[in-house]
């Protein structure tokens, strides 16, 4: 550890944290009181105790999300462009492993064009961990196309690592150990990242202006979604994402987040602070740290560096999963990575807020299991509830009927639904009031998109809950999911494909429906919003993966496509067309060489 | 690094023929491994007795 002290949060940040946590605690306690009070009417059983504890945690989690949204509702002061007085040595790092090289390198070509337009002097370095010879050959062919397109020899580089130690974090670390001494800053990207030259200029200028800033994270906007599911996620990211992130920014102090890409780091700070060890023991809890980004942010803060997110920096883009299965596959890795952070909660020297961020990540996944247990305990509680005692006292003349707590329980359900829906409604209202809704197609269209997104996510919530519960149980039982290869842009799924991956969810839903009908028929209506989507999981997954037009879920980047995005699409289409036209003896087509690990 | 222009307008080879030549310049930087796990304190009962009972051979 360095001798730089942790940067303490300022008073305003502390006050906001207290208010947000206070709101969270109040909502959690209120829900617990309602549930416990209702349970006391017919005797407090063990199921009631379980339910009370679970509602405390799960409602607290929902309330924290609502608190973030409310904290971020009002906009931050606009950010004047920071002047860049010199050109410090900066590398743009693109770590890849078994990605589609034509698409990845076309993005790099587009970014290079945007960088040149800003008259920036940056190196772009592809850090490949691809091991399969066919994949390496495809990358080399695509790299030659990239150099020909950009004339970038001497400033665009490619390195294929001989040993994949530490996966992505190890890949970046290898670069820093070998070449980090040549650069002041490094921008980290994913294979599907796009950043404009203007965004890069602003990030470098901010780092230059604040010598205590160790890492600056932008908020990437999702682009290119084509399926119903993908476009709904893209819309939510565009409309709600900036608000939630602003809430995070207001609470972050000097210990902001790092999401692993579309961010800039101070190389010397990163090198001094972020050498990740292998944790003792075997995966999933030991071994290499999977979700390295959160840990690197915590280590930078421990090293006395500021880590900040700033959603006001535009020109930062990424692509998202196009169907539920791709989302669940990525989520499995994130689940393991976050649960692994349980090992780091007591790591020496970390800032308190860093430990809290780890807790948030852990709970993001544990809460699915807790909701599942809550539902099971609700049914079990009804099945095993004792008969009411109408004459609790000896020599009692008149019977005593149990109080009806339906009103209170209904209020609880509405409160929980409110915590989920209220932030989105508040964001919609704010976007209409400020005119931001115009960029999403106007007030009515935006409202329609919000409503459709709420309906879709409500339908998919039980399906996602099952995938996450399975992921948590797999990790807790010691199954290492590793880092599966991405299949970016994978799109429409047939019903058969969806059924293969989700038949177990449909069967679980059918079992739950029949069990409730048999043992707790009074609860059946309440549980239909959970059991019916589970039963329909294969159909929902397949249907939501189909392509739809831009009429649904319009986002600002589709009204006016950013030039770096349109350049990427042009270059990519041109390269693909050129590959298809090549004669038989030409180099192997990169697209066919995209092989999984 | 080779720098060859082909007269027929096809790809201008501006980079090394070999991928090994495409790597960025070397400029090593130390990146020490950070400590993330607390060291376990082993309970040595014999040592405790030694501390409690000076001049005793335990």
XYZ file of C-alpha atoms in Angstrom, chain A residues 166-170 259-260 276-279 283-296 329-341 344 475 479-484, chain B residues 36:
47
model
C -5.544 -13.574 -15.105
C -7.862 -13.216 -18.133
C -8.748 -9.592 -18.967
C -7.204 -8.050 -15.866
C -4.041 -10.056 -16.453
C -16.982 -0.787 -14.920
C -13.928 -2.141 -16.720
C -4.241 -8.065 -8.409
C -3.205 -11.175 -6.483
C -4.601 -14.634 -6.941
C -6.858 -15.329 -3.992
C -12.491 -20.908 -7.871
C -15.203 -19.753 -7.664
C -14.174 -17.969 -4.460
C -10.422 -18.329 -4.874
C -8.110 -17.967 -7.850
C -8.058 -15.004 -10.206
C -10.377 -12.145 -9.405
C -13.159 -12.277 -11.977
C -14.856 -8.899 -11.469
C -11.558 -7.070 -11.336
C -12.943 -3.611 -12.118
C -14.677 -3.068 -8.769
C -11.551 -4.256 -6.969
C -9.277 -1.985 -9.007
C -24.706 -15.882 -19.770
C -22.997 -12.563 -19.071
C -24.830 -12.271 -15.768
C -23.499 -15.687 -14.659
C -19.942 -14.341 -14.886
C -20.876 -11.141 -13.085
C -22.643 -13.177 -10.394
C -19.536 -15.240 -9.717
C -17.344 -12.151 -9.799
C -19.524 -10.278 -7.334
C -19.967 -13.191 -4.952
C -16.197 -13.656 -4.984
C -16.017 -10.183 -3.449
C -12.649 -9.041 -0.003
C -21.406 -20.425 -7.294
C -19.039 -24.490 -9.628
C -16.635 -22.265 -11.537
C -18.304 -20.686 -14.586
C -15.068 -19.034 -15.714
C -15.198 -16.433 -18.472
C -17.236 -17.876 -21.351
C -6.109 -8.254 -0.245
